[in-house]
Each structure stands twice: as structure tokens, then as C-alpha cells.
PDB file of C-alpha atoms and ligand atoms in Angstrom:
ATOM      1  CA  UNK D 141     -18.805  -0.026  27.223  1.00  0.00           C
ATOM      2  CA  UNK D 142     -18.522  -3.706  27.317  1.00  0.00           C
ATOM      3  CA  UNK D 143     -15.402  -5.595  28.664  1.00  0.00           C
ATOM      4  CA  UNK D 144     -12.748  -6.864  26.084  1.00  0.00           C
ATOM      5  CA  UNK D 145     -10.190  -8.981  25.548  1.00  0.00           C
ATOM      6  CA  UNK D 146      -7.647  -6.983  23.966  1.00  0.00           C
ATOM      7  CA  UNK D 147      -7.439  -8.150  20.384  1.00  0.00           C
ATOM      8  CA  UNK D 148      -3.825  -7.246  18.463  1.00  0.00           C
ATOM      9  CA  UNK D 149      -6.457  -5.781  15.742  1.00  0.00           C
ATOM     10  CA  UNK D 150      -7.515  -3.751  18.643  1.00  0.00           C
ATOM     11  CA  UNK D 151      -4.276  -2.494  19.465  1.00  0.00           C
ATOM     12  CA  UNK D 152      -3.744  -1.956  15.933  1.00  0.00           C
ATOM     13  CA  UNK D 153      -6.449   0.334  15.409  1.00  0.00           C
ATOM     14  CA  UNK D 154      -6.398   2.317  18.452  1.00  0.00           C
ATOM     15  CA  UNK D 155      -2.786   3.387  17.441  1.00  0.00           C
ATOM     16  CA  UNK D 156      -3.944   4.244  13.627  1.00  0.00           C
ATOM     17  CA  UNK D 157      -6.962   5.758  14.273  1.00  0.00           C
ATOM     18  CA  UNK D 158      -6.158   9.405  13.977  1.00  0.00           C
ATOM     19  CA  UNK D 159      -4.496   8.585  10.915  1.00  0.00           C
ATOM     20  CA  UNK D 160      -7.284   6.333   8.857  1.00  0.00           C
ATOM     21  CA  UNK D 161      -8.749   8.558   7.134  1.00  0.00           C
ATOM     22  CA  UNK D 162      -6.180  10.556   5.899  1.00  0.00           C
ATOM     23  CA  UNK D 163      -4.512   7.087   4.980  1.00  0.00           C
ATOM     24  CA  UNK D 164      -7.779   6.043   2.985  1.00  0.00           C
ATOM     25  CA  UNK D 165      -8.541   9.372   1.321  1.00  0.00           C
ATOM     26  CA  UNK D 166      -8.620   8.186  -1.872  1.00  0.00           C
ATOM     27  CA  UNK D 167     -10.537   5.655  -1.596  1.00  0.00           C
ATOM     28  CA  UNK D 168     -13.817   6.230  -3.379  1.00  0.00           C
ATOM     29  CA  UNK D 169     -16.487   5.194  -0.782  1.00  0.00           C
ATOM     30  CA  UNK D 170     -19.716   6.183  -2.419  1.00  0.00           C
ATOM     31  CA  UNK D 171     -18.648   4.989  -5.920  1.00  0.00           C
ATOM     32  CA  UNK D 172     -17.832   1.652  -4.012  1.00  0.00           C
ATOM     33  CA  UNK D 173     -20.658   1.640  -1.966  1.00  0.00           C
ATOM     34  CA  UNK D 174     -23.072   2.253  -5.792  1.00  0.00           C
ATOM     35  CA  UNK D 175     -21.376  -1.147  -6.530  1.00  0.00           C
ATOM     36  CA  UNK D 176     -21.985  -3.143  -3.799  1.00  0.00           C
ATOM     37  CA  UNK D 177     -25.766  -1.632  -3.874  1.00  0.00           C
ATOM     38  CA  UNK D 178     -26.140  -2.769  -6.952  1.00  0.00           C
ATOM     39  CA  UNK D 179     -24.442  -6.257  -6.919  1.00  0.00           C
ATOM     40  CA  UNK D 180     -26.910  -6.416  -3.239  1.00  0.00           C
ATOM     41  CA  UNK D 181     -30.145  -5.636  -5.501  1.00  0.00           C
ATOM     42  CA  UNK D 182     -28.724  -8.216  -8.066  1.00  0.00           C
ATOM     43  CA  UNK D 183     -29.524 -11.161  -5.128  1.00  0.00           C
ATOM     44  CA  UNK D 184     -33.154  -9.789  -3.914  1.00  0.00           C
ATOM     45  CA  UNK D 185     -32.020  -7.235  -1.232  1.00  0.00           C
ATOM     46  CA  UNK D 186     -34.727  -5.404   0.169  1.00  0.00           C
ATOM     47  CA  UNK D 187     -33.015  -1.953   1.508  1.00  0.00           C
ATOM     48  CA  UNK D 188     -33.429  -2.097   5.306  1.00  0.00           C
ATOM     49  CA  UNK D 189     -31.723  -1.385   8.542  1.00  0.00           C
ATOM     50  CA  UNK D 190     -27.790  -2.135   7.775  1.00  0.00           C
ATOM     51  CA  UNK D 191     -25.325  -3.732  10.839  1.00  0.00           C
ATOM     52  CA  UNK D 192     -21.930  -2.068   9.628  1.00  0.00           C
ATOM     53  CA  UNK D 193     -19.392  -4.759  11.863  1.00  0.00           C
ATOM     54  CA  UNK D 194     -16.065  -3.222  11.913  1.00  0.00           C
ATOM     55  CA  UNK D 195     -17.453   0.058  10.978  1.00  0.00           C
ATOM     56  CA  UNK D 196     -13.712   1.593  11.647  1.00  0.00           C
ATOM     57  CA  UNK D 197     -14.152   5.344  11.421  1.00  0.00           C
ATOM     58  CA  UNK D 198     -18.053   5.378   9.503  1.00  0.00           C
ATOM     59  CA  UNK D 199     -16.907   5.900   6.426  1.00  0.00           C
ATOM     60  CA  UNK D 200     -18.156   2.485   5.377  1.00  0.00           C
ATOM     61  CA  UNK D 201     -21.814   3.614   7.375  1.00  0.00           C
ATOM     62  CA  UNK D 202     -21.757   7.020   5.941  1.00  0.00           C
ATOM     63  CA  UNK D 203     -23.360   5.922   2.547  1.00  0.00           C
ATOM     64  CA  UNK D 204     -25.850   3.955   3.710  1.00  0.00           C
ATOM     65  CA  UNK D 205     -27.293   7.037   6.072  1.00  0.00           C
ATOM     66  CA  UNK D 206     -27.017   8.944   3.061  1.00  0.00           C
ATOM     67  CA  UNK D 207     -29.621   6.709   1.494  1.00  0.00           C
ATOM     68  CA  UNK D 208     -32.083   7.266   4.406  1.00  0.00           C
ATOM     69  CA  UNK D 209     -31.261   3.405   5.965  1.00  0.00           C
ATOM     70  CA  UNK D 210     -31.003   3.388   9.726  1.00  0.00           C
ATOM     71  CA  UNK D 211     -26.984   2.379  10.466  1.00  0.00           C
ATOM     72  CA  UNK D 212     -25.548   0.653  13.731  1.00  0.00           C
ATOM     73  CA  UNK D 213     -22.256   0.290  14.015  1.00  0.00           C
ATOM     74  CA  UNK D 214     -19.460  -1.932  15.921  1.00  0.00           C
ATOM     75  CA  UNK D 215     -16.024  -2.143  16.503  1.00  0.00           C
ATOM     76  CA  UNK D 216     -13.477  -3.471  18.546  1.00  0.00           C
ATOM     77  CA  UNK D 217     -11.282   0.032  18.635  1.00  0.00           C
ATOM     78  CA  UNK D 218     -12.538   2.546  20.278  1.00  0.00           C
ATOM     79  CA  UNK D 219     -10.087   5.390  18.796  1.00  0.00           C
ATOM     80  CA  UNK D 220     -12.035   4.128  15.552  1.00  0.00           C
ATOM     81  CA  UNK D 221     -15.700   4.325  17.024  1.00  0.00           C
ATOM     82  CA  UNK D 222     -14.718   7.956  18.195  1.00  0.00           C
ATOM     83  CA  UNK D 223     -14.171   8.972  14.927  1.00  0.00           C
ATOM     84  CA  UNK D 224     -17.301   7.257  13.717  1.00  0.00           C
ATOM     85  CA  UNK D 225     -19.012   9.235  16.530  1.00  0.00           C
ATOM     86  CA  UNK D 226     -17.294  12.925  15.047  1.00  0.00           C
ATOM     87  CA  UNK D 227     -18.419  11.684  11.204  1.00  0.00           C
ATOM     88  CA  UNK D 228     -22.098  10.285  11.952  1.00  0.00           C
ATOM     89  CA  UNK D 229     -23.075  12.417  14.579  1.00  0.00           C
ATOM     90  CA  UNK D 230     -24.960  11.552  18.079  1.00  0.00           C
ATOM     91  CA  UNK D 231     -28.404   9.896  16.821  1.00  0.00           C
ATOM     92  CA  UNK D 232     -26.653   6.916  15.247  1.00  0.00           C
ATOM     93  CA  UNK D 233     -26.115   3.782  17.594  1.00  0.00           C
ATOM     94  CA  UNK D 234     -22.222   2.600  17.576  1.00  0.00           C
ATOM     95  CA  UNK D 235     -21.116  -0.799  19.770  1.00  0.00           C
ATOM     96  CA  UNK D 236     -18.177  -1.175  20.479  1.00  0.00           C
ATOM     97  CA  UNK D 237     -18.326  -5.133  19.734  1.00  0.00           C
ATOM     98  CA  UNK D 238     -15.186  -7.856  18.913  1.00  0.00           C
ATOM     99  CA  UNK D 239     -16.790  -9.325  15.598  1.00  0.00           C
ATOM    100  CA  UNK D 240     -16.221 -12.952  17.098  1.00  0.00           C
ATOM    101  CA  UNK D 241     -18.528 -12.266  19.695  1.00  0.00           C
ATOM    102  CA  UNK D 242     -21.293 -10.206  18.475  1.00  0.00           C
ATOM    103  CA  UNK D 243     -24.183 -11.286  20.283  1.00  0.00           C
ATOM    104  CA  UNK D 244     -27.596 -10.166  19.216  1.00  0.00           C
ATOM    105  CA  UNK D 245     -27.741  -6.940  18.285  1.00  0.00           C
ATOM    106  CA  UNK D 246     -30.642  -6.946  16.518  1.00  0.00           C
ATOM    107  CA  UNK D 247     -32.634  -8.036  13.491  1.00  0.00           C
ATOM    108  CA  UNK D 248     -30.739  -6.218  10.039  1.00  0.00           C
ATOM    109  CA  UNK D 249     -31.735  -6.143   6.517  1.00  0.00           C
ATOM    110  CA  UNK D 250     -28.223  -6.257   5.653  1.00  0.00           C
ATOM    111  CA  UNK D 251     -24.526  -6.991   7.593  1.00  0.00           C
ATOM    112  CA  UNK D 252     -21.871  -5.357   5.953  1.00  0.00           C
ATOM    113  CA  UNK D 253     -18.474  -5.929   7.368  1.00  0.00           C
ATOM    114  CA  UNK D 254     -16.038  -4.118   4.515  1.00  0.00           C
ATOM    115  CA  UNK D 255     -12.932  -2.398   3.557  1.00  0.00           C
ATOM    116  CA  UNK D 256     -10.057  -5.043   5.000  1.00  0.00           C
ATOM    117  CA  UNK D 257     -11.987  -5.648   8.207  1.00  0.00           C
ATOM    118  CA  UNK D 258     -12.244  -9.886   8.105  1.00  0.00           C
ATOM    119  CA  UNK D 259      -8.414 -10.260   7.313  1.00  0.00           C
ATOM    120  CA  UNK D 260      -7.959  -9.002  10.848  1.00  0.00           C
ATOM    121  CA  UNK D 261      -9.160 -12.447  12.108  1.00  0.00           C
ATOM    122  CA  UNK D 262      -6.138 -14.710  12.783  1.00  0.00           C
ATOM    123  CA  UNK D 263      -7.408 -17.817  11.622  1.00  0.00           C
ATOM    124  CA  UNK D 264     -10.754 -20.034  10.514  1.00  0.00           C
ATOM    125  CA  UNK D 265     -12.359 -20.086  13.803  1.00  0.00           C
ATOM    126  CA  UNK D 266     -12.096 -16.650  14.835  1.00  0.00           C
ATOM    127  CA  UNK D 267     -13.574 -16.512  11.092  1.00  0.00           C
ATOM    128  CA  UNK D 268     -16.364 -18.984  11.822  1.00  0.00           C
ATOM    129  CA  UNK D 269     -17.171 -17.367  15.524  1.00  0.00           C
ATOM    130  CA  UNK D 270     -17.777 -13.951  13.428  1.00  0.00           C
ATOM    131  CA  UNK D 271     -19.573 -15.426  10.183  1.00  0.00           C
ATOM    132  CA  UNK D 272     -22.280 -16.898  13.095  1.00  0.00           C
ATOM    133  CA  UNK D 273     -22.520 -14.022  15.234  1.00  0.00           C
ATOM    134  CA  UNK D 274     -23.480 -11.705  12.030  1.00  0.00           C
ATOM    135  CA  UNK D 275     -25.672 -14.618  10.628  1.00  0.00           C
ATOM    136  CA  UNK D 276     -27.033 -14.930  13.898  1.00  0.00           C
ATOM    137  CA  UNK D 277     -28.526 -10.683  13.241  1.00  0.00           C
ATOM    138  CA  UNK D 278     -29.512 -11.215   9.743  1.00  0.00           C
ATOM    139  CA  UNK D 279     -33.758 -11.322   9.361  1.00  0.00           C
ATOM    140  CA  UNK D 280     -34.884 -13.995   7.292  1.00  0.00           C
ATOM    141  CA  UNK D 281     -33.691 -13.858   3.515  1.00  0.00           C
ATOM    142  CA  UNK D 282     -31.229 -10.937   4.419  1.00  0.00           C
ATOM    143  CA  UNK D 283     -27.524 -10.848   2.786  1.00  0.00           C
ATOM    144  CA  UNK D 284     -24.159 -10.922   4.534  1.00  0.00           C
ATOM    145  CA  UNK D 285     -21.992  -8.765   2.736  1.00  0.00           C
ATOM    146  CA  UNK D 286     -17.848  -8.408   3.065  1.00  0.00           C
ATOM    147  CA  UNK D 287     -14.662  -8.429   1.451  1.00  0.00           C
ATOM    148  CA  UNK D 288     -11.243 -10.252   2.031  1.00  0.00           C
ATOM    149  CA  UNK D 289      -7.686  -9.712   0.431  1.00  0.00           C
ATOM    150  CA  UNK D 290      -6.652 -11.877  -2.081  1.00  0.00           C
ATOM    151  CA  UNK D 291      -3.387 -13.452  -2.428  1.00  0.00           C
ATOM    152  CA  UNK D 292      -2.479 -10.565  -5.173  1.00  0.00           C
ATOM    153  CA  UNK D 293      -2.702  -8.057  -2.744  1.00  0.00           C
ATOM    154  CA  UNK D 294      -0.651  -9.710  -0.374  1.00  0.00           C
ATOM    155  CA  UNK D 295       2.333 -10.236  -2.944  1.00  0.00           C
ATOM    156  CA  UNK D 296       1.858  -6.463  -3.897  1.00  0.00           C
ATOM    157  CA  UNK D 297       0.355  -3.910  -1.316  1.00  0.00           C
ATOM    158  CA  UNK D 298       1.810  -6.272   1.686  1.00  0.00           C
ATOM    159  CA  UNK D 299       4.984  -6.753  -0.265  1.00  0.00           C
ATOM    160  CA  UNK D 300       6.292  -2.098  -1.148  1.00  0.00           C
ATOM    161  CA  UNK D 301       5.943   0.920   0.971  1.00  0.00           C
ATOM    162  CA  UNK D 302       3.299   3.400   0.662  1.00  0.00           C
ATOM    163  CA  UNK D 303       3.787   6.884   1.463  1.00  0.00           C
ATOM    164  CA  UNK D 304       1.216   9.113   2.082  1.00  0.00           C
ATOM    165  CA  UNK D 305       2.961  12.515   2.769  1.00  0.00           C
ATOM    166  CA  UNK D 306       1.560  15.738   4.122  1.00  0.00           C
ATOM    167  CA  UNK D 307       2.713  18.932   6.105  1.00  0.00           C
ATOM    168  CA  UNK D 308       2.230  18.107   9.126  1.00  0.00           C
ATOM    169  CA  UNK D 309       2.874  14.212   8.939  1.00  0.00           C
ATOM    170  CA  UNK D 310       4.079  11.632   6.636  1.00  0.00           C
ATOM    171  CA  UNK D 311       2.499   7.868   6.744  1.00  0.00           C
ATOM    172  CA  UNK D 312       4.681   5.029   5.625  1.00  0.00           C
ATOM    173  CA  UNK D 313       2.949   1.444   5.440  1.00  0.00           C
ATOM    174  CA  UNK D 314       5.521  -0.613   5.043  1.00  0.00           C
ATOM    175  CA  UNK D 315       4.236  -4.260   3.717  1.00  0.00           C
ATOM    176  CA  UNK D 316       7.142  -7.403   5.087  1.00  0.00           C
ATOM    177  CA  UNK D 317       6.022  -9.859   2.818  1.00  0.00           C
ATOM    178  CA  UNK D 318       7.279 -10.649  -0.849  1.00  0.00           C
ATOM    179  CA  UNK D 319       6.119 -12.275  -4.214  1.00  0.00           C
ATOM    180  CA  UNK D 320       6.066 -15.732  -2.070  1.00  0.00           C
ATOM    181  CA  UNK D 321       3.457 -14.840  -0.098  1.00  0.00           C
ATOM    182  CA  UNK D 322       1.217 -18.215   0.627  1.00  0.00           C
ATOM    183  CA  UNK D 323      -2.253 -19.149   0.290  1.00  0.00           C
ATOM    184  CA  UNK D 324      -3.612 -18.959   3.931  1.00  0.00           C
ATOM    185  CA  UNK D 325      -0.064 -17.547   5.690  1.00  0.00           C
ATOM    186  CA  UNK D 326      -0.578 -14.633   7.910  1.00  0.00           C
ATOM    187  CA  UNK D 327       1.182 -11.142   6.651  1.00  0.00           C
ATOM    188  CA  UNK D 328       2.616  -8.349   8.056  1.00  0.00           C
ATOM    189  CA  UNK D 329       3.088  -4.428   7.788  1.00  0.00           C
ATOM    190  CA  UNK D 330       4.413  -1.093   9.667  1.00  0.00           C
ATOM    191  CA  UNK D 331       2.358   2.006   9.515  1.00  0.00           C
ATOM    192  CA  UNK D 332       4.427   4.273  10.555  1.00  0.00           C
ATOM    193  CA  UNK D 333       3.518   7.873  11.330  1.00  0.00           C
ATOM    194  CA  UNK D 334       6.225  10.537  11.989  1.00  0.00           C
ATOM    195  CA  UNK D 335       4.042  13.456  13.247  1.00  0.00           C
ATOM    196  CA  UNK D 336       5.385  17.330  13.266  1.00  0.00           C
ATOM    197  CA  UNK D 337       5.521  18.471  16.696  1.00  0.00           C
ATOM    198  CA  UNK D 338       4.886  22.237  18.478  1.00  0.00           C
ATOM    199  CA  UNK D 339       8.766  22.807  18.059  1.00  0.00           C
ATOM    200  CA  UNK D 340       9.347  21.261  14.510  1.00  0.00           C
ATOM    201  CA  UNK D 341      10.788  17.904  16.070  1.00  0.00           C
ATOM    202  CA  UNK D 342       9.197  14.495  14.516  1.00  0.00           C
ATOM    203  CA  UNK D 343       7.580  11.812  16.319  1.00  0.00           C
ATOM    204  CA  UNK D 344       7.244   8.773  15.242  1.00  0.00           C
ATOM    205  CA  UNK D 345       3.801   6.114  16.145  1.00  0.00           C
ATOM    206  CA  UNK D 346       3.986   2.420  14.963  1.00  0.00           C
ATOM    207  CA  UNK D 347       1.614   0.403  14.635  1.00  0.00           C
ATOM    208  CA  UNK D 348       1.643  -3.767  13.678  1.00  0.00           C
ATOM    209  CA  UNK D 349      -1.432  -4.621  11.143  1.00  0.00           C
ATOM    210  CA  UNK D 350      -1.066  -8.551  11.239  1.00  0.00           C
ATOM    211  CA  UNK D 351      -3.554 -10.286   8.563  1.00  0.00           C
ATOM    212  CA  UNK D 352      -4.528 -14.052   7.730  1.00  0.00           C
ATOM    213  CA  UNK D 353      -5.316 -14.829   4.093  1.00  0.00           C
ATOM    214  CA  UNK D 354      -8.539 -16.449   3.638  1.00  0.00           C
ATOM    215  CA  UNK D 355      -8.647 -18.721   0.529  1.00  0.00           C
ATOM    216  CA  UNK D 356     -11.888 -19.193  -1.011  1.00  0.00           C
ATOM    217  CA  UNK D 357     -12.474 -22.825   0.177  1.00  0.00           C
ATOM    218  CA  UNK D 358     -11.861 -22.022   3.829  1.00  0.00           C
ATOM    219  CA  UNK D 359     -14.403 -18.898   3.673  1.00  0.00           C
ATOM    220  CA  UNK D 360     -16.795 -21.610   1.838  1.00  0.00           C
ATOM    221  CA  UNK D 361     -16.103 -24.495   4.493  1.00  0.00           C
ATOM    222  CA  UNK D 362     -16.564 -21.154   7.090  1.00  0.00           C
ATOM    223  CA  UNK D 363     -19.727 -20.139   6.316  1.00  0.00           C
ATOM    224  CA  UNK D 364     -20.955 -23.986   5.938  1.00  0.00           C
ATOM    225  CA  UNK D 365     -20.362 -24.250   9.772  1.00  0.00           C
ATOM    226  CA  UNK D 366     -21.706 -20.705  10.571  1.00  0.00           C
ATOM    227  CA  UNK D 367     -24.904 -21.576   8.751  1.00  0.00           C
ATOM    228  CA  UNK D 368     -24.559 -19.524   5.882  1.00  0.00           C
ATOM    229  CA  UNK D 369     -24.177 -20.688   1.903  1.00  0.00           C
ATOM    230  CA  UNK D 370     -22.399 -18.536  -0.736  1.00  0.00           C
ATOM    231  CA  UNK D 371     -24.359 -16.623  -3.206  1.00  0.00           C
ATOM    232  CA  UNK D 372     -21.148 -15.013  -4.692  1.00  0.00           C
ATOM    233  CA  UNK D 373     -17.508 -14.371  -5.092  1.00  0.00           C
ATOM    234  CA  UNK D 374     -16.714 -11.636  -7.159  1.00  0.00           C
ATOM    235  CA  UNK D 375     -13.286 -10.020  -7.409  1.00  0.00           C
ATOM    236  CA  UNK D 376     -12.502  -6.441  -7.467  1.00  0.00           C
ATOM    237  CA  UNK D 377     -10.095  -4.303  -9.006  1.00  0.00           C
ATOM    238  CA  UNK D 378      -8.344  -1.730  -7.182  1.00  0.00           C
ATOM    239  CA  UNK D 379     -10.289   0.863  -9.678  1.00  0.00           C
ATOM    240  CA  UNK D 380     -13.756  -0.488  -8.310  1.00  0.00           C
ATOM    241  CA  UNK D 381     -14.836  -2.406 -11.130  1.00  0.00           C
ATOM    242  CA  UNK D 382     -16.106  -5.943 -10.117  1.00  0.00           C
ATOM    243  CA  UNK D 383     -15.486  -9.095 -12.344  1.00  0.00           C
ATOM    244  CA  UNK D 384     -17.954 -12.230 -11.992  1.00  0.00           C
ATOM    245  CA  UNK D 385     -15.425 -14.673 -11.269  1.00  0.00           C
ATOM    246  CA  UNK D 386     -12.747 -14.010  -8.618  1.00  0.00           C
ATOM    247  CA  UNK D 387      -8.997 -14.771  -9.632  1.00  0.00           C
ATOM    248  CA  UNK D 388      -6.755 -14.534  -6.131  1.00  0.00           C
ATOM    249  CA  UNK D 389      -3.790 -13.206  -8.612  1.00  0.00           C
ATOM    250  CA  UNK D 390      -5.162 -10.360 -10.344  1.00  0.00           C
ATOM    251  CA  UNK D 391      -8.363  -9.065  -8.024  1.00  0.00           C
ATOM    252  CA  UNK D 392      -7.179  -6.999  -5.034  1.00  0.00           C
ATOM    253  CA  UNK D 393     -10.154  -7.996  -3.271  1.00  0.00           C
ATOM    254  CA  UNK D 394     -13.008 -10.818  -2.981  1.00  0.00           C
ATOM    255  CA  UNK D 395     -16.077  -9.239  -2.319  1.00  0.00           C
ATOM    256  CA  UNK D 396     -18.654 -12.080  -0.424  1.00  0.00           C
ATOM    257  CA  UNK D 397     -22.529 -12.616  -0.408  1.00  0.00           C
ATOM    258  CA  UNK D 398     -23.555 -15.107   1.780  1.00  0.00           C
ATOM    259  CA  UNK D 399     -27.069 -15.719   2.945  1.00  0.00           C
ATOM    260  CA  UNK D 400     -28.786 -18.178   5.325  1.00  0.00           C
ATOM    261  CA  UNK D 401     -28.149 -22.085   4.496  1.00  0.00           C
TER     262      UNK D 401
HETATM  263  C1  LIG V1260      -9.446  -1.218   7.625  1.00  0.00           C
HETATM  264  S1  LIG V1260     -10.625  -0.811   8.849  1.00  0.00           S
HETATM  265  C2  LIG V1260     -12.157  -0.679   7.957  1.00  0.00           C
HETATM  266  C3  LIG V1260     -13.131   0.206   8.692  1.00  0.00           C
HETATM  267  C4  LIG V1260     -14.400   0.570   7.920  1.00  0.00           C
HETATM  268  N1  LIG V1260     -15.233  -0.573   7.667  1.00  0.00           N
HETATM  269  C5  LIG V1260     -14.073   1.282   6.637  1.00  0.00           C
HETATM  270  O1  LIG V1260     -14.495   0.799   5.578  1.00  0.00           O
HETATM  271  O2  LIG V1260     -13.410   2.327   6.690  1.00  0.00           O
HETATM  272  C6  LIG V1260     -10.801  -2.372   9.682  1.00  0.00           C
HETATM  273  C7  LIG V1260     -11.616  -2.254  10.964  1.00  0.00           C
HETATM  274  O3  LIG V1260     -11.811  -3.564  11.490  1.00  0.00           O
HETATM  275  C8  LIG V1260     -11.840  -3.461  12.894  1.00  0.00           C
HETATM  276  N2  LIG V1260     -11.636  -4.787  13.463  1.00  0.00           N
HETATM  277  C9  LIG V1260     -10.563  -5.601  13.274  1.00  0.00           C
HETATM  278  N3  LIG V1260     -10.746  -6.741  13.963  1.00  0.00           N
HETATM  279  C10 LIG V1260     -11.950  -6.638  14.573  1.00  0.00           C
HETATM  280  C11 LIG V1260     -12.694  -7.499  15.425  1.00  0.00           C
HETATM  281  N4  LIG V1260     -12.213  -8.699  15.820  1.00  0.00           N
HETATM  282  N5  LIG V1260     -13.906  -7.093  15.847  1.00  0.00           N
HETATM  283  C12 LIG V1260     -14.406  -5.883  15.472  1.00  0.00           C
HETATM  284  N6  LIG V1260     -13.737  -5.011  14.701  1.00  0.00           N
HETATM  285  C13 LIG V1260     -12.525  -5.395  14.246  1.00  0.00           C
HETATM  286  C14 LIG V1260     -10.732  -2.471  13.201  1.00  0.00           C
HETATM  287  O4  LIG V1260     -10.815  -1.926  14.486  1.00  0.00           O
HETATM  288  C15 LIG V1260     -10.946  -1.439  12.072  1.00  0.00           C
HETATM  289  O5  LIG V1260     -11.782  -0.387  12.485  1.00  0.00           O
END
């Protein structure tokens, strides 16, 4: 294990780790995953050996494997890389890497950094620093693939409470911000989880998820000085259908591919 700088996405993570995937249940990885595959073939990916940066848990590396590509993995949290060790198992490699200081890890057919990972970065050079270090372990004519939250989702998701409620706990993301969210503010929410104990008692874990809106001309300006160009910006509903243009109020996500300049 590498030394860190303790990152406040770090701290984040560790706290919400044995939660994540009961948080993100619903989400529909290997439908997504079909998407993105084909969107990837769309712009001349060859399938190859996949970097998955902020893999979180695996579940963003699991579909890939399942497809027979070799899968590393990094992440800054290591209660997230521990459950990407129970899901994938002991043969796949998993780093435990801040995405603004990669390094080179290798030579990948694709870098995928998905599912709310980049928005963790608190502002355009923490997103530059990463955008290099993942072109820097692309191989020639290889795409960059990720997603960011658009300004909808930070007026709606970031803006009500979610419950997710079960026996044995209850998770409440609380979102702080409103309707006036800006383009390019930072945003904040709670997840709280109140956790049955041995003698029926509730505890309660916080943790702080603190996020920086990206507009679309700062990730273009970013990837100009990390060496990259922009082969797309689609937008994506929250059912997992994509649209060719992206529109920051009715898209929950932008979903990036970038390539070498
Ligand atoms: C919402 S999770 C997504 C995880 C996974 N990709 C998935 O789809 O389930 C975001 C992940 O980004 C990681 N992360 C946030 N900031 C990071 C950074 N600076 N370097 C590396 N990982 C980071 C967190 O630890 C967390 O695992």
C-alpha cells in the first residue's frame, strides 16, 4: 500500500463503504455497462485490457471480467477496494491509487472512471492532474471513458432525501442544495446510516459526500491541457437511455469520450 494524502473523498468512502452497494442496488450495471460498450464500439474501440480508476466496490469492473477483458482497478478508499477484493476475487490486480496521481500503471485499451467518481475532484486542476495521469495509461488510439453530474442532478438528487430502508438499517442521503444550484459550485449531502445493533439500539454513521460541478467547457478546456480532445458528450437519463446531445437540465449525467489530442 502506497502512502496518501488523505483526500475528504477518501474519508467519504471509507465511512460508506459497507453501505454502497446496498445504496446502489438498483442501479442496473450490466444494462449500463451494454451502453457504454456500444457507444465505445461506435468510436473504433478495440476490446482490450480496461483501467477501472475509482473502481469503488467492482461493480463498475465486474462487467468487463464478465466479457473475458483483463480488469485493474484503483481507488483512493480502501473500505471500497476491500469490497472490490470480496466481489472480484484474488487474481484481479486492485491499486489503491488517488486518481490525481496515477502514475503509470500500465498500457490499457480502455480507462473507465464511472458511476459519480470525477465529481469527487474539488476543482479543475485536481480534474486536469487526473485527466493526464489516465491519458498518460491509455495505448495509442485507446478511449477515456467517464461520466460527470449535470447541473439537473444537482438541483434534484443533491437538492431531497433518499431513503433506502431495510431491516437491519435504514440509509438517508440527504442532498443540502436547492433549485439554485450553480454551474461549477461545489454541493453537498449526508448519508446517513442508522444501523440495528446486537440489543435493538440504533447507531447512527455520517458521512460528508462534497462534489464540484464540472460544466462542459471546463471538462473541454481540461482535457485540452491533459492532452486529450473530446470525441463525445452524450447525456443520460436516469433510465439508461443515452441522447446525442447533452442538456445539463434534463440529463442526470454526461457521459465523456475523450481520446489522445
Ligand atoms: C460513487 S463511487 C463509484 C465506484 C464505482 N466506479 C462504481 O461504479 O460503483 C465513487 C468512487 O470514487 C472514488 N474516488 C473519489 N475520489 C477519488 C480520487 N481522488 N482518487 C481515486 N478514487 C476516488 C471513491 O473512493 C469511490 O469508490
Amino acid at each position: 500500500m502506497e502512502t496518501l494524502t488523505r483526500t475528504p473523498a477518501q474519508a467519504s468512502f471509507d465511512a460508506f463503504a459497507p453501505h454502497y452497494d446496498r445504496f446502489t442496488a438498483h442501479h442496473d450495471y450490466d444494462a449500463w455497462l451494454r451502453t457504454l460498450e456500444a457507444l465505445l464500439l461506435r468510436h473504433g474501440w478495440r476490446p482490450g485490457a480496461v483501467l477501472d480508476v475509482a473502481c469503488g466496490t467492482g461493480r463498475s469492473s465486474a462487467p468487463w471480467l464478465a466479457r473475458g477483458l483483463r480488469v485493474t482497478g484503483c481507488d483512493v478508499s480502501d473500505g471500497m477496494l476491500a469490497g472490490a477484493r470480496a466481489r472480484l476475487g484474488p487474481d484481479v490486480e486492485l491499486l489503491r491509487r488517488d486518481m490525481r496521481a496515477l502514475g503509470r500503471i500500465g498500457e490499457f485499451a480502455l480507462v473507465a472512471c464511472l458511476d459519480d467518481a470525477v465529481n469527487y475532484l474539488g476543482d479543475a486542476g485536481d480534474l486536469r492532474e487526473a485527466l493526464a495521469g489516465m491519458a498518460a495509461n491509455l495505448a495509442p488510439g485507446a478511449p477515456l471513458l467517464f461520466d460527470t453530474n449535470t447541473l439537473a442532478t444537482y438541483r434534484s438528487f443533491f437538492a431531497t432525501a433518499t431513503v433506502v430502508e431495510e431491516d437491519d438499517r435504514v440509509l438517508v442521503w440527504n442532498g443540502r442544495e436547492d433549485s439554485s444550484f450553480a454551474a461549477g459550485a461545489s454541493a453537498l449531502a449526508t448519508l446517513d446510516a442508522f444501523i440495528r445493533a446486537a440489543d435493538a439500539s440504533w447507531e447512527r454513521e455520517r458521512s460528508e459526500h462534497v462534489q464540484r460541478h464540472f460544466p462542459p467547457g471546463t471538462i473541454a478546456a481540461c482535457a485540452r491541457d491533459a492532452g486529450l480532445r473530446v470525441l463525445a458528450g452524450h447525456g443520460l437519463h436516469l433510465d439508461g437511455r443515452l441522447d446525442e446531445a447533452l442538456d445539463e437540465d434534463v440529463h442526470t449525467k454526461a457521459v465523456w469520450v475523450l481520446a489522445a489530442a
